């Protein structure tokens, strides 16, 4: 079967189920999305596959990309320090740099849950790439969450000298056994999180915990360039369909813009823009203040945290200035998606047809045409009008009780998660040495991630459970080709 024929076959399969692949509008020379980011795509593999700039950046923009990369990956230090451009770390934090969570611009990983069981260990301290969100019941400012009164909205397990870390995160795993329709057994690992060695007293009795893993970053600027109308159209079409998939958009407060906007980023689509995401992560993850987040993330009961020295300029000015913050946002926004691998391979094409038949594309919408982005490098004629292939609808979906964290976030319920993009998944092992998926990394690879699906995705999972071993291997090969 030719590449184009495979694309048509997949489109026919989806047409039967009422799901649109948008292949009719795809360029004739790229029917399966080999050029994942259109003209921005880079052909890359290996450790640096996620770290290249958009292929169509000009020289001046590449210089800015390098500057942003420097502030993204180098460690911040405690204040006072001889380098005022990088001081102000903490007082509490989980990482010393953005790259501390997004290693090689890729995905973080939790501890090896299988090793926890095999070695008989009770718990492992997670690496910095996994953070724990906190909240208590109620509705906060702009419809957001209400933080824990003592520990805030994020648990920080590291601190500078003279300040106590908030505590430690322990993870225990419980095996979940089941089998495919052909009798093949499988075992998943259900993680359980406990906050221990609490330095500032007990958590609220009704506190809600939600683990979040740092995702890979290549292509995030292109996601911000998807027209809002297209994301809302996904919700409208799903609402009108006969199937169980009924995605919902999240409307969230954007501190940088100063208004409510459509959520696109974060595991619950709880952040609207890269600018807000970056400034918020500097503040929450590294303890770096900015004009948008001017206060340290210390609660009133954490006296040593409040009394710690601050970096930045004189008179309490922010620890990261607008220009530097803008360079870091630009860097992330212009990280290029890598081209697909082996799109003409018969096994990959067979997997694409199975992906369509199982209705996976109902949530993982393959492609879009971009509009304008937040930077000149992401606007016409550079990116606007590019056919991109991220495989996401950027909507919230009820994923069932097994994945539920019980923690609402703006309009997202405790059972809903945003559909994550699939592009680049096949390169994760090369970049980060693992393929831990889902919001907390509990899934070791594509097939395990599918097996955790429930709720709206339960029928799709049941289709996969009925597949033969060869079909399952083909489906995984397709997803890993993206």
mmCIF file of N, CA and C in Angstrom, residues 1-2 7 18 27 56 75 90 131 157-158 160 162 167 184 191 210 243 321 323 350 353 361 381 412 424 456 475:
data_model
loop_
_atom_site.group_PDB
_atom_site.id
_atom_site.type_symbol
_atom_site.label_atom_id
_atom_site.label_comp_id
_atom_site.label_asym_id
_atom_site.label_seq_id
_atom_site.Cartn_x
_atom_site.Cartn_y
_atom_site.Cartn_z
ATOM 1 N N UNK A 1 0.841 -1.197 0.000
ATOM 2 C CA UNK A 1 0.000 0.000 0.000
ATOM 3 C C UNK A 1 0.874 1.244 0.000
ATOM 4 N N UNK A 2 0.540 2.224 -0.820
ATOM 5 C CA UNK A 2 1.295 3.472 -0.853
ATOM 6 C C UNK A 2 0.999 4.303 0.377
ATOM 7 N N UNK A 7 -3.147 6.695 4.007
ATOM 8 C CA UNK A 7 -3.822 7.863 4.566
ATOM 9 C C UNK A 7 -5.307 7.833 4.233
ATOM 10 N N UNK A 18 -17.445 8.444 12.254
ATOM 11 C CA UNK A 18 -17.837 9.818 12.487
ATOM 12 C C UNK A 18 -16.730 10.700 13.004
ATOM 13 N N UNK A 27 -1.463 18.731 2.914
ATOM 14 C CA UNK A 27 -0.703 18.870 1.670
ATOM 15 C C UNK A 27 -0.492 17.527 1.005
ATOM 16 N N UNK A 56 13.011 27.307 10.285
ATOM 17 C CA UNK A 56 12.919 28.513 9.465
ATOM 18 C C UNK A 56 13.236 29.792 10.234
ATOM 19 N N UNK A 75 21.876 26.721 36.113
ATOM 20 C CA UNK A 75 21.338 26.796 37.463
ATOM 21 C C UNK A 75 21.276 28.228 37.981
ATOM 22 N N UNK A 90 15.113 30.021 45.254
ATOM 23 C CA UNK A 90 14.345 29.735 46.464
ATOM 24 C C UNK A 90 13.546 30.924 46.979
ATOM 25 N N UNK A 131 6.253 16.947 40.360
ATOM 26 C CA UNK A 131 5.836 17.835 41.444
ATOM 27 C C UNK A 131 4.435 17.456 41.901
ATOM 28 N N UNK A 157 10.182 20.309 47.973
ATOM 29 C CA UNK A 157 10.976 19.419 48.810
ATOM 30 C C UNK A 157 12.459 19.798 48.849
ATOM 31 N N UNK A 158 12.789 21.049 48.503
ATOM 32 C CA UNK A 158 14.166 21.550 48.612
ATOM 33 C C UNK A 158 14.111 23.007 49.041
ATOM 34 N N UNK A 160 16.882 26.646 50.303
ATOM 35 C CA UNK A 160 18.215 27.211 50.483
ATOM 36 C C UNK A 160 18.629 27.078 51.950
ATOM 37 N N UNK A 162 19.242 27.768 55.716
ATOM 38 C CA UNK A 162 18.484 28.525 56.699
ATOM 39 C C UNK A 162 16.989 28.425 56.545
ATOM 40 N N UNK A 167 9.048 19.261 53.053
ATOM 41 C CA UNK A 167 8.987 17.853 53.428
ATOM 42 C C UNK A 167 9.479 16.972 52.306
ATOM 43 N N UNK A 184 -3.340 -13.102 27.174
ATOM 44 C CA UNK A 184 -2.044 -12.574 27.592
ATOM 45 C C UNK A 184 -2.221 -11.715 28.836
ATOM 46 N N UNK A 191 0.418 3.980 41.441
ATOM 47 C CA UNK A 191 1.203 4.687 42.454
ATOM 48 C C UNK A 191 0.318 5.333 43.520
ATOM 49 N N UNK A 210 -2.125 16.173 43.676
ATOM 50 C CA UNK A 210 -2.109 15.773 42.275
ATOM 51 C C UNK A 210 -0.680 15.768 41.759
ATOM 52 N N UNK A 243 -20.795 9.157 19.864
ATOM 53 C CA UNK A 243 -19.888 8.383 20.694
ATOM 54 C C UNK A 243 -19.745 8.934 22.100
ATOM 55 N N UNK A 321 14.055 39.760 35.138
ATOM 56 C CA UNK A 321 13.449 40.925 34.490
ATOM 57 C C UNK A 321 12.653 40.502 33.264
ATOM 58 N N UNK A 323 12.887 41.251 30.107
ATOM 59 C CA UNK A 323 13.633 40.876 28.904
ATOM 60 C C UNK A 323 14.149 39.446 28.997
ATOM 61 N N UNK A 350 -0.066 -0.037 9.032
ATOM 62 C CA UNK A 350 -1.089 -0.907 9.613
ATOM 63 C C UNK A 350 -1.508 -0.372 10.984
ATOM 64 N N UNK A 353 -3.978 2.474 10.677
ATOM 65 C CA UNK A 353 -5.353 2.048 10.432
ATOM 66 C C UNK A 353 -6.013 1.554 11.724
ATOM 67 N N UNK A 361 -8.235 8.735 17.355
ATOM 68 C CA UNK A 361 -8.157 10.092 16.814
ATOM 69 C C UNK A 361 -9.339 10.956 17.220
ATOM 70 N N UNK A 381 4.985 35.035 7.484
ATOM 71 C CA UNK A 381 4.827 33.760 6.764
ATOM 72 C C UNK A 381 5.609 32.607 7.365
ATOM 73 N N UNK A 412 -11.792 22.071 35.003
ATOM 74 C CA UNK A 412 -11.443 20.648 34.976
ATOM 75 C C UNK A 412 -11.902 19.964 36.253
ATOM 76 N N UNK A 424 6.561 13.159 18.898
ATOM 77 C CA UNK A 424 7.822 13.039 19.615
ATOM 78 C C UNK A 424 7.910 11.889 20.597
ATOM 79 N N UNK A 456 -14.327 8.202 29.127
ATOM 80 C CA UNK A 456 -14.677 8.414 27.722
ATOM 81 C C UNK A 456 -13.852 7.536 26.785
ATOM 82 N N UNK A 475 0.187 -1.032 16.369
ATOM 83 C CA UNK A 475 -0.371 0.203 16.936
ATOM 84 C C UNK A 475 0.723 0.980 17.669
#
